Tab-separated table of C-alpha atoms and ligand atoms in Angstrom:
chain	number	residue	atom	x	y	z
L	1	MET	CA	-11.996	26.992	18.588
L	2	GLN	CA	-14.739	28.631	16.772
L	3	PRO	CA	-18.227	27.838	18.534
L	4	ILE	CA	-20.351	25.360	16.962
L	5	SER	CA	-23.958	26.904	16.809
L	6	VAL	CA	-26.805	24.270	17.158
L	7	THR	CA	-30.135	25.248	15.207
L	8	LEU	CA	-32.397	22.300	16.071
L	9	SER	CA	-35.207	20.652	13.932
L	10	THR	CA	-38.693	21.035	14.732
L	11	GLN	CA	-39.740	18.081	12.921
L	12	LEU	CA	-38.360	14.594	14.106
L	13	LYS	CA	-38.149	12.038	12.042
L	14	GLU	CA	-39.244	8.927	12.907
L	15	LYS	CA	-36.947	6.285	13.926
L	16	PRO	CA	-36.631	2.720	12.300
L	17	GLN	CA	-38.496	0.670	14.774
L	18	ASP	CA	-36.738	-2.266	13.274
L	19	GLU	CA	-32.921	-2.692	13.856
L	20	SER	CA	-32.285	-5.757	11.701
L	21	LYS	CA	-33.569	-3.771	8.398
L	22	LEU	CA	-31.441	-1.207	8.582
L	23	GLY	CA	-29.173	-1.959	5.504
L	24	PHE	CA	-26.206	0.322	4.734
L	25	GLY	CA	-26.640	3.955	4.149
L	26	ARG	CA	-30.359	4.107	3.288
L	27	ILE	CA	-31.959	6.726	6.244
L	28	PHE	CA	-30.711	9.801	7.214
L	29	THR	CA	-30.207	11.340	10.885
L	30	ASP	CA	-32.519	14.384	11.884
L	31	HIS	CA	-29.296	17.086	11.998
L	32	MET	CA	-25.860	17.568	10.181
L	33	PHE	CA	-22.804	19.736	10.605
L	34	ILE	CA	-22.049	21.831	7.919
L	35	MET	CA	-18.860	24.632	7.406
L	36	ASP	CA	-17.595	26.389	5.008
L	37	TYR	CA	-14.075	27.687	3.031
L	38	GLU	CA	-12.754	30.789	1.246
L	39	ALA	CA	-9.485	31.385	0.312
L	40	GLY	CA	-7.489	33.776	2.820
L	41	LYS	CA	-10.127	33.731	5.223
L	42	GLY	CA	-9.847	29.806	6.325
L	43	TRP	CA	-12.965	27.492	7.351
L	44	PHE	CA	-15.970	29.173	9.029
L	45	ASP	CA	-19.924	29.650	10.049
L	46	PRO	CA	-19.035	26.025	11.920
L	47	ARG	CA	-22.482	24.763	12.550
L	48	ILE	CA	-25.483	22.014	13.369
L	49	VAL	CA	-28.373	22.453	11.588
L	50	PRO	CA	-31.442	20.006	10.495
L	51	TYR	CA	-30.374	17.608	7.563
L	52	GLN	CA	-31.663	19.180	4.527
L	53	ASN	CA	-30.883	19.545	0.729
L	54	PHE	CA	-28.336	21.940	-0.736
L	55	SER	CA	-29.063	24.336	-3.538
L	56	MET	CA	-26.200	24.268	-6.001
L	57	ASP	CA	-25.772	26.406	-8.965
L	58	PRO	CA	-25.127	23.840	-12.234
L	59	ALA	CA	-21.539	25.439	-12.984
L	60	SER	CA	-20.547	24.187	-9.644
L	61	VAL	CA	-17.267	23.334	-9.633
L	62	VAL	CA	-17.669	19.387	-7.691
L	63	LEU	CA	-20.436	18.559	-10.375
L	64	HIS	CA	-18.685	19.112	-13.368
L	65	TYR	CA	-14.361	17.883	-12.270
L	66	GLY	CA	-15.436	15.819	-9.510
L	67	GLN	CA	-13.615	17.474	-6.596
L	68	ALA	CA	-14.952	15.742	-3.636
L	69	ILE	CA	-13.303	13.431	-0.967
L	70	PHE	CA	-15.132	11.636	1.854
L	71	GLU	CA	-14.782	9.853	4.707
L	72	GLY	CA	-16.267	7.248	6.851
L	73	THR	CA	-16.301	6.444	10.712
L	74	LYS	CA	-19.047	4.637	13.105
L	75	CYS	CA	-20.397	5.672	16.500
L	76	TYR	CA	-20.994	2.340	18.576
L	77	ARG	CA	-23.059	1.919	21.208
L	78	ARG	CA	-21.747	-0.346	24.343
L	79	GLN	CA	-23.546	-2.615	26.531
L	80	ASP	CA	-24.165	-0.051	29.493
L	81	GLY	CA	-25.505	2.598	26.643
L	82	GLY	CA	-23.198	4.625	26.547
L	83	LEU	CA	-21.439	5.559	22.780
L	84	GLN	CA	-17.768	5.831	21.767
L	85	LEU	CA	-15.941	6.944	18.061
L	86	PHE	CA	-12.800	4.762	17.120
L	87	ARG	CA	-9.847	6.776	16.266
L	88	PRO	CA	-11.821	9.739	14.452
L	89	ALA	CA	-8.866	11.641	14.126
L	90	ALA	CA	-7.210	9.239	12.145
L	91	ASN	CA	-10.498	10.112	9.569
L	92	MET	CA	-9.826	13.455	9.667
L	93	ALA	CA	-6.046	13.721	9.617
L	94	ARG	CA	-6.880	11.285	6.349
L	95	MET	CA	-8.879	13.677	5.019
L	96	SER	CA	-6.456	16.215	4.651
L	97	ARG	CA	-4.084	13.943	2.697
L	98	SER	CA	-6.917	12.930	0.503
L	99	ALA	CA	-7.618	17.697	0.075
L	100	GLU	CA	-3.723	18.155	-0.548
L	101	ARG	CA	-3.734	15.269	-3.648
L	102	MET	CA	-6.880	16.788	-4.953
L	103	GLY	CA	-5.830	20.901	-4.713
L	104	MET	CA	-8.388	21.087	-1.505
L	105	PRO	CA	-7.478	23.402	1.475
L	106	ALA	CA	-6.698	21.274	4.742
L	107	LEU	CA	-8.999	20.384	7.000
L	108	ASP	CA	-9.193	22.006	10.610
L	109	GLU	CA	-8.898	19.022	11.879
L	110	GLU	CA	-9.923	19.636	15.187
L	111	LEU	CA	-12.880	21.853	14.312
L	112	ALA	CA	-13.749	18.749	12.053
L	113	LEU	CA	-13.824	16.228	15.286
L	114	GLU	CA	-14.849	18.125	17.572
L	115	GLY	CA	-18.164	19.134	14.973
L	116	LEU	CA	-18.990	15.299	14.700
L	117	LYS	CA	-18.564	14.975	18.705
L	118	GLU	CA	-21.125	17.219	18.825
L	119	LEU	CA	-23.558	16.449	16.177
L	120	VAL	CA	-23.108	12.658	17.471
L	121	LYS	CA	-24.207	14.300	20.975
L	122	VAL	CA	-27.377	15.606	18.950
L	123	GLU	CA	-27.993	12.416	17.211
L	124	GLN	CA	-27.487	10.128	20.225
L	125	ASP	CA	-30.923	8.196	20.358
L	126	TRP	CA	-30.115	7.324	16.738
L	127	VAL	CA	-27.377	5.338	17.472
L	128	PRO	CA	-28.750	1.578	17.332
L	129	HIS	CA	-28.488	-0.837	19.729
L	130	GLN	CA	-27.923	-4.371	18.467
L	131	ASP	CA	-25.223	-6.127	18.404
L	132	GLY	CA	-23.202	-5.159	15.185
L	133	THR	CA	-25.141	-1.901	14.477
L	134	SER	CA	-24.085	1.390	14.629
L	135	LEU	CA	-24.483	5.121	13.006
L	136	TYR	CA	-22.373	5.377	10.276
L	137	ILE	CA	-20.639	9.281	9.819
L	138	ARG	CA	-19.993	10.577	6.678
L	139	PRO	CA	-17.370	13.500	6.643
L	140	THR	CA	-17.327	15.115	2.922
L	141	MET	CA	-15.685	17.798	1.276
L	142	ILE	CA	-16.449	19.384	-1.921
L	143	SER	CA	-15.344	22.277	-4.409
L	144	SER	CA	-18.190	24.823	-4.218
L	145	ASP	CA	-16.973	28.158	-6.451
L	146	VAL	CA	-19.196	28.769	-9.899
L	147	GLN	CA	-16.510	28.202	-13.141
L	148	LEU	CA	-16.367	25.854	-15.990
L	149	GLY	CA	-12.049	26.531	-16.132
L	150	VAL	CA	-10.422	23.888	-14.948
L	151	HIS	CA	-8.990	25.548	-11.536
L	152	ALA	CA	-8.837	24.732	-8.054
L	153	SER	CA	-11.974	25.902	-6.308
L	154	LYS	CA	-11.375	29.216	-3.598
L	155	THR	CA	-14.711	28.095	-1.950
L	156	TYR	CA	-15.301	24.544	-0.563
L	157	ARG	CA	-17.808	22.927	1.902
L	158	PHE	CA	-17.104	20.448	4.430
L	159	PHE	CA	-20.318	18.496	5.736
L	160	ILE	CA	-21.031	15.321	8.142
L	161	ILE	CA	-23.940	13.584	7.843
L	162	CYS	CA	-25.104	10.452	9.660
L	163	SER	CA	-27.004	7.166	8.807
L	164	PRO	CA	-27.916	4.086	11.246
L	165	VAL	CA	-27.012	1.247	9.585
L	166	GLY	CA	-27.502	-2.556	10.526
L	167	SER	CA	-25.370	-5.307	11.529
L	168	TYR	CA	-23.190	-6.347	8.216
L	169	TYR	CA	-23.764	-10.497	8.840
L	170	LYS	CA	-27.311	-12.114	10.062
L	171	ASN	CA	-25.649	-14.538	11.051
L	172	GLY	CA	-22.406	-14.544	11.934
L	173	LEU	CA	-19.514	-13.429	9.835
L	174	GLN	CA	-20.506	-14.634	6.056
L	175	PRO	CA	-17.780	-15.430	3.395
L	176	VAL	CA	-18.001	-13.274	0.048
L	177	SER	CA	-17.085	-14.417	-2.983
L	178	ILE	CA	-14.611	-12.015	-5.203
L	179	TYR	CA	-13.972	-11.224	-8.543
L	180	VAL	CA	-10.719	-10.816	-9.710
L	181	GLU	CA	-10.580	-8.251	-12.009
L	182	ASP	CA	-8.147	-8.401	-14.817
L	183	LYS	CA	-9.566	-5.794	-17.481
L	184	TYR	CA	-9.919	-2.304	-15.758
L	185	VAL	CA	-8.156	-1.035	-12.923
L	186	ARG	CA	-8.840	1.832	-10.241
L	187	ALA	CA	-5.781	3.058	-9.611
L	188	VAL	CA	-2.214	3.706	-10.467
L	189	ARG	CA	0.677	5.440	-8.525
L	190	GLY	CA	0.951	9.247	-8.866
L	191	GLY	CA	-2.707	8.778	-9.295
L	192	THR	CA	-5.494	9.178	-6.532
L	193	GLY	CA	-5.673	5.466	-5.321
L	194	PHE	CA	-4.755	6.737	-1.725
L	195	THR	CA	-6.989	9.081	-1.684
L	196	LYS	CA	-10.674	8.662	-0.124
L	197	CYS	CA	-11.862	10.418	-3.446
L	198	ALA	CA	-15.611	10.353	-5.082
L	199	GLY	CA	-13.217	9.734	-8.858
L	200	ASN	CA	-12.458	6.388	-7.229
L	201	TYR	CA	-15.666	5.070	-6.969
L	202	ALA	CA	-17.162	6.737	-10.007
L	203	ALA	CA	-14.546	4.524	-12.187
L	204	SER	CA	-15.051	1.440	-10.014
L	205	ILE	CA	-18.872	1.275	-10.311
L	206	LEU	CA	-18.420	-0.650	-14.110
L	207	ALA	CA	-16.133	-3.818	-12.560
L	208	GLY	CA	-18.553	-4.375	-9.671
L	209	GLU	CA	-21.747	-4.629	-12.301
L	210	ILE	CA	-20.527	-6.354	-13.990
L	211	ALA	CA	-18.675	-8.646	-11.196
L	212	GLU	CA	-22.297	-8.692	-9.347
L	213	LYS	CA	-23.931	-9.680	-12.426
L	214	LYS	CA	-21.609	-12.739	-12.064
L	215	GLY	CA	-22.901	-13.988	-8.512
L	216	TYR	CA	-19.324	-12.289	-6.909
L	217	SER	CA	-20.052	-9.663	-4.593
L	218	GLN	CA	-16.854	-7.616	-4.259
L	219	VAL	CA	-14.019	-6.880	-7.376
L	220	LEU	CA	-10.428	-7.171	-6.588
L	221	TRP	CA	-8.113	-4.415	-7.794
L	222	LEU	CA	-4.711	-5.601	-9.208
L	223	ASP	CA	-1.714	-2.926	-10.152
L	224	GLY	CA	-2.423	-0.749	-12.688
L	225	VAL	CA	0.562	-1.007	-14.971
L	226	GLU	CA	1.151	-4.802	-14.494
L	227	GLN	CA	-2.664	-5.736	-13.338
L	228	LYS	CA	-0.084	-8.412	-11.121
L	229	TYR	CA	-0.572	-7.835	-8.150
L	230	VAL	CA	-3.066	-7.544	-5.246
L	231	GLU	CA	-4.141	-3.983	-4.862
L	232	GLU	CA	-7.502	-4.216	-2.620
L	233	VAL	CA	-10.553	-4.880	-2.761
L	234	GLY	CA	-14.071	-2.087	-3.425
L	235	SER	CA	-13.505	-0.621	-0.205
L	236	MET	CA	-11.449	-2.972	1.754
L	237	ASN	CA	-7.736	-3.742	2.235
L	238	MET	CA	-6.694	-7.490	1.628
L	239	MET	CA	-4.808	-9.576	3.712
L	240	PHE	CA	-3.792	-13.029	3.547
L	241	ALA	CA	-3.517	-15.448	5.998
L	242	TYR	CA	-0.577	-18.507	5.750
L	243	GLY	CA	-1.052	-20.358	9.305
L	244	ASP	CA	-0.479	-17.174	12.233
L	245	LYS	CA	1.549	-14.830	9.390
L	246	ILE	CA	-0.643	-12.309	8.036
L	247	VAL	CA	0.679	-10.793	4.660
L	248	THR	CA	-0.950	-7.484	3.366
L	249	PRO	CA	0.374	-5.574	-0.090
L	250	ALA	CA	2.427	-2.710	1.799
L	251	LEU	CA	1.358	0.925	0.981
L	252	ASN	CA	2.776	1.576	-2.544
L	253	GLY	CA	0.604	5.120	-3.640
L	254	SER	CA	-2.481	3.781	-4.825
L	255	ILE	CA	-4.050	1.797	-2.207
L	256	LEU	CA	-6.229	2.966	0.410
L	257	PRO	CA	-4.022	3.352	3.422
L	258	GLY	CA	-7.292	1.973	5.939
L	259	ILE	CA	-7.618	2.641	9.358
L	260	THR	CA	-9.041	-1.349	9.768
L	261	ARG	CA	-6.212	-2.275	7.854
L	262	ASP	CA	-3.909	-0.282	10.138
L	263	SER	CA	-5.640	-1.380	13.626
L	264	ILE	CA	-5.916	-5.308	13.010
L	265	LEU	CA	-2.219	-5.275	11.930
L	266	THR	CA	-1.551	-3.427	15.262
L	267	LEU	CA	-4.062	-6.256	17.319
L	268	ALA	CA	-2.516	-9.445	14.860
L	269	ARG	CA	1.073	-8.278	16.230
L	270	GLN	CA	-0.405	-7.589	20.111
L	271	LEU	CA	-2.390	-11.648	19.839
L	272	GLY	CA	0.980	-12.863	18.593
L	273	TYR	CA	0.650	-13.162	14.435
L	274	GLU	CA	3.619	-12.209	12.574
L	275	THR	CA	2.822	-9.480	10.031
L	276	GLU	CA	4.355	-8.907	6.999
L	277	GLU	CA	3.322	-5.791	4.510
L	278	LYS	CA	4.786	-6.329	0.902
L	279	ARG	CA	4.279	-7.020	-2.557
L	280	ILE	CA	1.280	-9.827	-3.088
L	281	ALA	CA	1.350	-11.672	-6.890
L	282	ILE	CA	-2.109	-12.860	-7.355
L	283	ARG	CA	-0.519	-15.990	-8.957
L	284	ASP	CA	0.738	-16.487	-6.001
L	285	VAL	CA	-2.228	-16.293	-4.331
L	286	PHE	CA	-3.916	-18.931	-5.993
L	287	ASP	CA	-1.040	-21.327	-5.726
L	288	ASP	CA	-0.685	-21.245	-2.347
L	289	GLY	CA	-4.167	-21.482	-1.767
L	290	LYS	CA	-4.752	-24.851	-4.365
L	291	ALA	CA	-1.492	-26.240	-1.876
L	292	GLY	CA	-2.587	-25.159	0.835
L	293	THR	CA	-0.014	-22.759	2.844
L	294	LEU	CA	-2.466	-19.965	2.034
L	295	THR	CA	-5.129	-20.406	4.546
L	296	GLU	CA	-6.909	-17.797	4.653
L	297	ALA	CA	-8.070	-14.289	3.262
L	298	PHE	CA	-10.266	-11.409	4.420
L	299	GLY	CA	-10.530	-7.998	3.281
L	300	THR	CA	-10.812	-5.097	6.183
L	301	GLY	CA	-12.676	-1.913	6.537
L	302	THR	CA	-15.234	0.160	8.644
L	303	ALA	CA	-18.311	-1.085	7.409
L	304	ALA	CA	-17.688	-4.874	7.123
L	305	VAL	CA	-14.704	-4.848	9.890
L	306	ILE	CA	-13.557	-8.018	8.296
L	307	SER	CA	-14.915	-10.081	5.376
L	308	PRO	CA	-13.315	-13.672	5.128
L	309	VAL	CA	-13.068	-14.191	1.415
L	310	GLY	CA	-14.330	-17.917	0.837
L	311	GLU	CA	-14.240	-17.713	-3.319
L	312	LEU	CA	-11.794	-15.798	-5.609
L	313	LEU	CA	-12.302	-16.560	-9.422
L	314	MET	CA	-9.503	-15.095	-12.146
L	315	ASP	CA	-10.603	-15.666	-15.711
L	316	GLU	CA	-12.011	-19.013	-15.385
L	317	GLU	CA	-9.743	-20.359	-12.699
L	318	ARG	CA	-11.593	-20.649	-9.103
L	319	LEU	CA	-9.564	-20.402	-5.434
L	320	ILE	CA	-11.883	-22.012	-2.269
L	321	LEU	CA	-10.974	-21.158	1.049
L	322	GLN	CA	-11.929	-22.654	4.225
L	323	ASP	CA	-14.271	-24.626	2.374
L	324	GLY	CA	-16.038	-20.869	1.744
L	325	LYS	CA	-16.587	-20.373	5.673
L	326	ILE	CA	-14.210	-17.922	7.697
L	327	GLY	CA	-11.110	-19.110	9.146
L	328	PRO	CA	-9.385	-19.067	12.445
L	329	VAL	CA	-7.890	-16.124	11.901
L	330	ALA	CA	-10.460	-13.744	10.429
L	331	GLN	CA	-12.725	-15.100	13.475
L	332	LYS	CA	-10.226	-13.693	15.922
L	333	LEU	CA	-9.155	-10.527	15.027
L	334	TYR	CA	-13.073	-9.540	14.292
L	335	ASP	CA	-13.457	-10.697	17.776
L	336	THR	CA	-10.802	-8.466	19.450
L	337	LEU	CA	-11.477	-5.366	17.050
L	338	THR	CA	-15.125	-5.465	17.359
L	339	GLY	CA	-14.611	-5.973	21.202
L	340	ILE	CA	-12.617	-2.737	21.482
L	341	GLN	CA	-15.268	-0.914	19.639
L	342	TYR	CA	-18.198	-1.742	21.614
L	343	GLY	CA	-16.641	-1.447	24.433
L	344	ARG	CA	-16.270	-5.338	25.868
L	345	LEU	CA	-12.760	-5.532	25.305
L	346	PRO	CA	-9.953	-3.235	26.972
L	347	ASP	CA	-8.513	-0.144	24.845
L	348	GLU	CA	-5.021	-0.275	25.167
L	349	ASN	CA	-4.173	1.534	22.228
L	350	GLY	CA	-5.907	4.628	22.829
L	351	TRP	CA	-8.372	4.010	19.769
L	352	ILE	CA	-11.320	5.177	21.831
L	353	VAL	CA	-13.557	8.138	21.594
L	354	LYS	CA	-16.043	8.047	24.541
L	355	ILE	CA	-18.852	10.299	23.883
L	356	SER	CA	-20.666	9.207	26.769
A	1	PLP	C1	-12.702	3.404	2.615
A	1	PLP	C2	-11.755	2.750	2.085
A	1	PLP	C3	-11.108	1.612	2.771
A	1	PLP	C4	-11.140	0.865	4.137
A	1	PLP	O1	-10.411	2.033	4.710
A	1	PLP	P1	-11.012	1.982	6.712
A	1	PLP	O2	-10.139	3.364	7.166
A	1	PLP	O3	-10.238	1.272	6.936
A	1	PLP	O4	-12.537	2.169	6.816
A	1	PLP	C5	-10.469	0.756	1.654
A	1	PLP	N1	-10.042	0.915	0.773
A	1	PLP	C6	-11.072	2.007	-0.104
A	1	PLP	C7	-10.584	1.869	-1.776
A	1	PLP	C8	-11.290	2.551	0.877
A	1	PLP	O5	-12.349	3.410	-0.336
């Protein structure tokens, strides 16, 4: 593997004092990892350098045609002070799949993972200590050719930045209210829904604003053709509990294959829950919720881990679940997965990568 050069910053930033006020993605650490790509040459010059601005030509392809993909993973601090990552290779593999769909080069996954680990080691003092906090890690790939013709670039940049983030939940798991979007769609089959590309998010921001104005914190997307079937929520996959049975939309090409989704399905089966991946009609969710057979709904994603849904709004129709409180299935799965991530529970699936 190519050696990764390290240039340390001579002017370290002040670290945040109050870990209860970290929020999400507002503070960035002292260093970043960068490597570049050229067709015919491959990925080269892997390096850790002081966190800094990029200088870009205004005609850079990424600024016009949005060839940009990203990932999100976290470094957790155990009670003994040591650090660990959760399934980081799965993020790199997913980035290569995103890259392929976007006409971008496959990542050198091994080198990218090594860069990630080395960067976390350099930034180890930035990993917060309080329960529920972590260092959020954002790998990103952009095209860097300077041209206005619509062609795949010959040059790309991959970089990783890190941000200490707070606990998503200050007073235990707080259920969210979700707005079912029935006008706009996020993705269609054959499109880019299964990739973590910037454009998917650009297309979702308006609906998010509308939902927020109505007092809802997240948008639930329906399928792009009939607008009848549940896809996912903002940056989370959706799961529904019918007592001890958990159902989730099947991966159909327009849904992001979440690593948390996959982990929760695996843990659920190990804990004795039945699981099923299938097409789920939103009408059935409302009917089953009102009949009481559907007992819980929750989202899964790296940022919040599990986000219980207390309320769904579709048109003028409202569904309240678990009296707006967290249910037992969501709580059990949250405790189990975060237990593994923070090293309180044994990792029987080989998911943890220890840094120290
Ligand atoms: C990142 C993301 C998720 C969650 O994926 P994880 O790997 O579990 O973090 C779900 N949906 C979308 C649209 C996403 O971008």
